[in-house]
Coordinates of N, CA and C in Angstrom, one line a residue:
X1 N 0.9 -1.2 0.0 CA 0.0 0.0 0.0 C 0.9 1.2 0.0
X2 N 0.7 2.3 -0.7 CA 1.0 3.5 -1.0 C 0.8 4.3 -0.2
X3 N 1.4 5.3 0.6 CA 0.9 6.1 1.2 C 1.4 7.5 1.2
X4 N 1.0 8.7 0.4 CA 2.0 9.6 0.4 C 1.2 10.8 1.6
X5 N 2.2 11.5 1.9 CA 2.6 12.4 3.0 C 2.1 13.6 2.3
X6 N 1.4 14.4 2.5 CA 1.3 15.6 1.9 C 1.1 16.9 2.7
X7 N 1.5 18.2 2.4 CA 1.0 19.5 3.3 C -0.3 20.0 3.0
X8 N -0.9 19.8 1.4 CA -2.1 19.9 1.3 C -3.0 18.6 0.8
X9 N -4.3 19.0 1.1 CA -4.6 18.0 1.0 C -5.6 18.3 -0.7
X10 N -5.3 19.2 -1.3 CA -5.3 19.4 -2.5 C -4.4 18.7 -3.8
X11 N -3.7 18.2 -3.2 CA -2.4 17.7 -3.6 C -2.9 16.5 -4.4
X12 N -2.6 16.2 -5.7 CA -3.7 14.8 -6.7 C -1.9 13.6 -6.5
X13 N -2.1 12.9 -5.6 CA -1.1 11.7 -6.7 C -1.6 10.5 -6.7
X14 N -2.2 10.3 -7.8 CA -2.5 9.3 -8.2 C -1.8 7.5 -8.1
X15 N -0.2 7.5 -7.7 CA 0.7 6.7 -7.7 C 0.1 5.7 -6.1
X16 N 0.2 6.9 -5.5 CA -0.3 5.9 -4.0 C -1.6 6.0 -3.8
X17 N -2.1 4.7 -2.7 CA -3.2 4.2 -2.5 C -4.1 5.2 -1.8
X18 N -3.4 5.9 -0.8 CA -4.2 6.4 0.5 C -2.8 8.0 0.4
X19 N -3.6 9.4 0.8 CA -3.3 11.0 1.0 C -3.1 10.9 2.2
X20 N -2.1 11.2 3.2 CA -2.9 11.4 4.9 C -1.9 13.1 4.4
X21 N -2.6 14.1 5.0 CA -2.0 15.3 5.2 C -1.0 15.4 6.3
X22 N 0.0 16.0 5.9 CA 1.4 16.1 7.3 C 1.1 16.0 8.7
X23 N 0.0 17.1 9.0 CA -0.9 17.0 10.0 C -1.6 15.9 11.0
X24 N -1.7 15.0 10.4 CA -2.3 14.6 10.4 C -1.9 13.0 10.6
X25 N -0.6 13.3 10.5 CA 0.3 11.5 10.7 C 0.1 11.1 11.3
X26 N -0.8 11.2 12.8 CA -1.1 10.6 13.8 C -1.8 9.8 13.8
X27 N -2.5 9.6 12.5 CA -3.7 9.4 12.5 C -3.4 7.7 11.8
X28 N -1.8 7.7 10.9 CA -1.7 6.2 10.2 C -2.0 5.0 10.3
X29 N -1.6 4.8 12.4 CA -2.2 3.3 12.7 C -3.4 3.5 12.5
X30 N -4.1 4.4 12.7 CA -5.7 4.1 12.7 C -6.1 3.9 11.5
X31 N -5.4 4.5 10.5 CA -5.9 3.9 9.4 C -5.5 3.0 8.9
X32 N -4.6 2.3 9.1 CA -3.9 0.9 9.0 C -4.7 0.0 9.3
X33 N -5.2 0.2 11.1 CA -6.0 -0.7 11.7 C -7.5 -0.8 10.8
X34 N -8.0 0.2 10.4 CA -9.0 0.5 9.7 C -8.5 -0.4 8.2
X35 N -7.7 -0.4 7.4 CA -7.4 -1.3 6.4 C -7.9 -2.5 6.8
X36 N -7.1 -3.2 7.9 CA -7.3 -4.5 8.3 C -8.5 -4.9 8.7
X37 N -9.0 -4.2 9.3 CA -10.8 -4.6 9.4 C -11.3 -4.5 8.3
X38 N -11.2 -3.8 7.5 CA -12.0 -4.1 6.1 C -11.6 -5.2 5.5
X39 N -10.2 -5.8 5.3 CA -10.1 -6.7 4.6 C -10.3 -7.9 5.2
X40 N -10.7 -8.2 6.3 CA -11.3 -9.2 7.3 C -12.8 -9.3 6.8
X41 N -13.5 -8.0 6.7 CA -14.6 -7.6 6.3 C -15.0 -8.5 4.9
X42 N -14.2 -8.3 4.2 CA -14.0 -8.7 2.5 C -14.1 -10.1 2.7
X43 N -13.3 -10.7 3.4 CA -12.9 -12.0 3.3 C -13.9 -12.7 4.3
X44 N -14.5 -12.1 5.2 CA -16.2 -12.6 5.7 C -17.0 -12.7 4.8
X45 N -17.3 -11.6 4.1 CA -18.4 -11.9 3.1 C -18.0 -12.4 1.3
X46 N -17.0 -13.1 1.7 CA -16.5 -14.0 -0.1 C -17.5 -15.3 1.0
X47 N -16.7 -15.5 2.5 CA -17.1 -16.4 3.0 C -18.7 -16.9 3.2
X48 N -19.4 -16.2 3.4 CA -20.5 -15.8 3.2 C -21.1 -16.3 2.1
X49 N -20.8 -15.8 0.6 CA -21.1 -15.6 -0.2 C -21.1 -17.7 -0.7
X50 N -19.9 -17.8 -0.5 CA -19.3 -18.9 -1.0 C -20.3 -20.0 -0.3
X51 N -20.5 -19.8 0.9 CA -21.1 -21.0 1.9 C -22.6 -21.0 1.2
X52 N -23.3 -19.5 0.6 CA -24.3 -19.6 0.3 C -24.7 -20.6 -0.6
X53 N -23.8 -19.9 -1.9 CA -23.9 -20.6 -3.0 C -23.6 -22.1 -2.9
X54 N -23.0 -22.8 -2.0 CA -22.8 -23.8 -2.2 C -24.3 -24.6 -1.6
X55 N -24.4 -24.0 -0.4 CA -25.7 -25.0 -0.4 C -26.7 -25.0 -1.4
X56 N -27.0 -23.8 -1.9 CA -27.7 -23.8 -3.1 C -27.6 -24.5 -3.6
X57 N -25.9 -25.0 -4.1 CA -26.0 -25.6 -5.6 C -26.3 -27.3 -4.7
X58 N -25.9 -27.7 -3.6 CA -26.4 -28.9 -3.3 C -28.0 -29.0 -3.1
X59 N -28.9 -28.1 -3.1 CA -30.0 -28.0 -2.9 C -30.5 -28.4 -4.5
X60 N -30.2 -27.7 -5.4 CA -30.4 -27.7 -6.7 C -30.3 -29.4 -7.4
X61 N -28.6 -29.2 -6.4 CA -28.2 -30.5 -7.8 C -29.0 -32.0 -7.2
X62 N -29.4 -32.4 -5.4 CA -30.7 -32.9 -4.9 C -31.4 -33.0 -5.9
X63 N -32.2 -31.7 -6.3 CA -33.6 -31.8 -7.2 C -34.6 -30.7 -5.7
X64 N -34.1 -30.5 -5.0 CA -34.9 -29.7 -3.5 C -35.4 -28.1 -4.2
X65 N -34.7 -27.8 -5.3 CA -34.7 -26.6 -4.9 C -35.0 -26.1 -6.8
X66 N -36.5 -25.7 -6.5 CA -37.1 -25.3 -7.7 C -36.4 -23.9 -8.7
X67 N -36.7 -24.0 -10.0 CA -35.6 -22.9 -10.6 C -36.4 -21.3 -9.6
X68 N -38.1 -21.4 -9.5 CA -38.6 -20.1 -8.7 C -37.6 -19.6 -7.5
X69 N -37.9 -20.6 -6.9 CA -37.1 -20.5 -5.4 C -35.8 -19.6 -5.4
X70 N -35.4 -20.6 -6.6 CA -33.4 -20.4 -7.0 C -33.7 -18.9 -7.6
X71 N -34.4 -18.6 -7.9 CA -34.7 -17.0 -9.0 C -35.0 -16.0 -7.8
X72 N -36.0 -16.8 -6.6 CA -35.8 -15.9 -5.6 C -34.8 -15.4 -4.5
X73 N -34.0 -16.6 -4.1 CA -33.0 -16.7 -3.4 C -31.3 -15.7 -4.2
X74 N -31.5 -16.1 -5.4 CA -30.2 -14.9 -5.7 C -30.3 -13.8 -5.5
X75 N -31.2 -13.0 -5.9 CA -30.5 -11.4 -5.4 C -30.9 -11.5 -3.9
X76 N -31.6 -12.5 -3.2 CA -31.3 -12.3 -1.6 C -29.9 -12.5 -0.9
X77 N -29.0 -13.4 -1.7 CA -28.3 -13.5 -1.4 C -27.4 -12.5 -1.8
X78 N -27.6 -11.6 -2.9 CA -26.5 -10.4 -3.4 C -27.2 -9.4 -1.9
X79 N -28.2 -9.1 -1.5 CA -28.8 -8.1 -0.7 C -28.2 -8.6 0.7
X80 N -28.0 -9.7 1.2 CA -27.5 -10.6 2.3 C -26.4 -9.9 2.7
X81 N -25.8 -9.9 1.7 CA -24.2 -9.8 1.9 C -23.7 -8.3 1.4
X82 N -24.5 -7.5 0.8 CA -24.8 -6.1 0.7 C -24.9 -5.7 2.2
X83 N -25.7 -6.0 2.8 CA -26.5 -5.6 4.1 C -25.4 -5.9 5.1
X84 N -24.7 -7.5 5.1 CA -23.3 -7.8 5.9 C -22.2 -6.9 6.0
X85 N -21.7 -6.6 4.5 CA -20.9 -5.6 4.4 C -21.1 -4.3 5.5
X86 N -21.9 -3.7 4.7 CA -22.2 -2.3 5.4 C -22.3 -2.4 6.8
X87 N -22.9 -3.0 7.7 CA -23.0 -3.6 9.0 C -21.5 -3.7 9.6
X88 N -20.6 -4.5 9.0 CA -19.2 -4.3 8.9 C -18.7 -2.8 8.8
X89 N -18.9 -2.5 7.9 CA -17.9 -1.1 7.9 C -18.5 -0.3 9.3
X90 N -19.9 -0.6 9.3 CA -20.3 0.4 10.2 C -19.8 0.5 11.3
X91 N -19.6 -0.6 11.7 CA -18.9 -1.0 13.0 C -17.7 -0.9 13.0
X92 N -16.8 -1.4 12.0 CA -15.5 -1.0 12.1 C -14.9 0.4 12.2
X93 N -15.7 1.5 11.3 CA -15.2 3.2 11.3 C -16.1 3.5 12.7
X94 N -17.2 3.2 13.8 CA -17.6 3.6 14.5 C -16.6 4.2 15.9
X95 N -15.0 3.2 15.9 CA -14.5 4.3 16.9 C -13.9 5.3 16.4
X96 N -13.6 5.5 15.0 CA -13.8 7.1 14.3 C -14.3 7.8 14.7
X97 N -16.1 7.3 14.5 CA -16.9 8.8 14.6 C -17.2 9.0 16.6
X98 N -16.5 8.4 17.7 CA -16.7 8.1 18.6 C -16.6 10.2 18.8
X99 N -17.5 10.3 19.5 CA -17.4 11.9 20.5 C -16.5 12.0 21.3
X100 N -16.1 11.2 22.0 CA -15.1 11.4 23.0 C -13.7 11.3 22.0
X101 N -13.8 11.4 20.8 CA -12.4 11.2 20.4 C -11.9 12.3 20.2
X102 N -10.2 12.5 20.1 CA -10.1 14.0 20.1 C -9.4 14.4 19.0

């Protein structure tokens, strides 16, 4: 990951991942720590994702699980894991927006 240092925060470089302003370097592990929860995040919901689809497809390849069903169950499962995500981030950025932080 890329991380450039900058005085403004006007500053475009495109080369690195993530801008933190000079000011503001204090702030790196948090956002590091913040990296790492998201990609815990990511790798929950492949998991998620993966477990779904599979019972599906043993449900299917059974004969259990009608094409309606299967027509209704996909985008619940895209919405499932829509809904996980977000839930995730929310919680992870929540000691961000904490009041007592300074």
């Amino acid at each position: 990951v890329g991380v450039t240092v900058s005085e403004s925060s006007a500053a475009l470089t495109p080369a690195s991942d993530a801008i933190i302003e000079a000011g503001a370097l204090g702030l790196l592990p948090e956002a590091l720590r913040l990296g790492r929860r998201a990609r815990r995040i990511v790798f929950a919901s492949l998991g998620i994702s993966l477990l779904y689809n599979v019972g599906g497809l043993s449900f299917a390849i059974a004969g259990k699980l009608t094409p309606l069903v299967a027509a209704i169950l996909m985008p619940l499962s895209s919405v499932t894991v829509v809904a996980f995500v977000s839930l995730g981030v929310w919680l992870a950025a929540r000691p961000l927006r904490s009041p007592d932080r300074n």
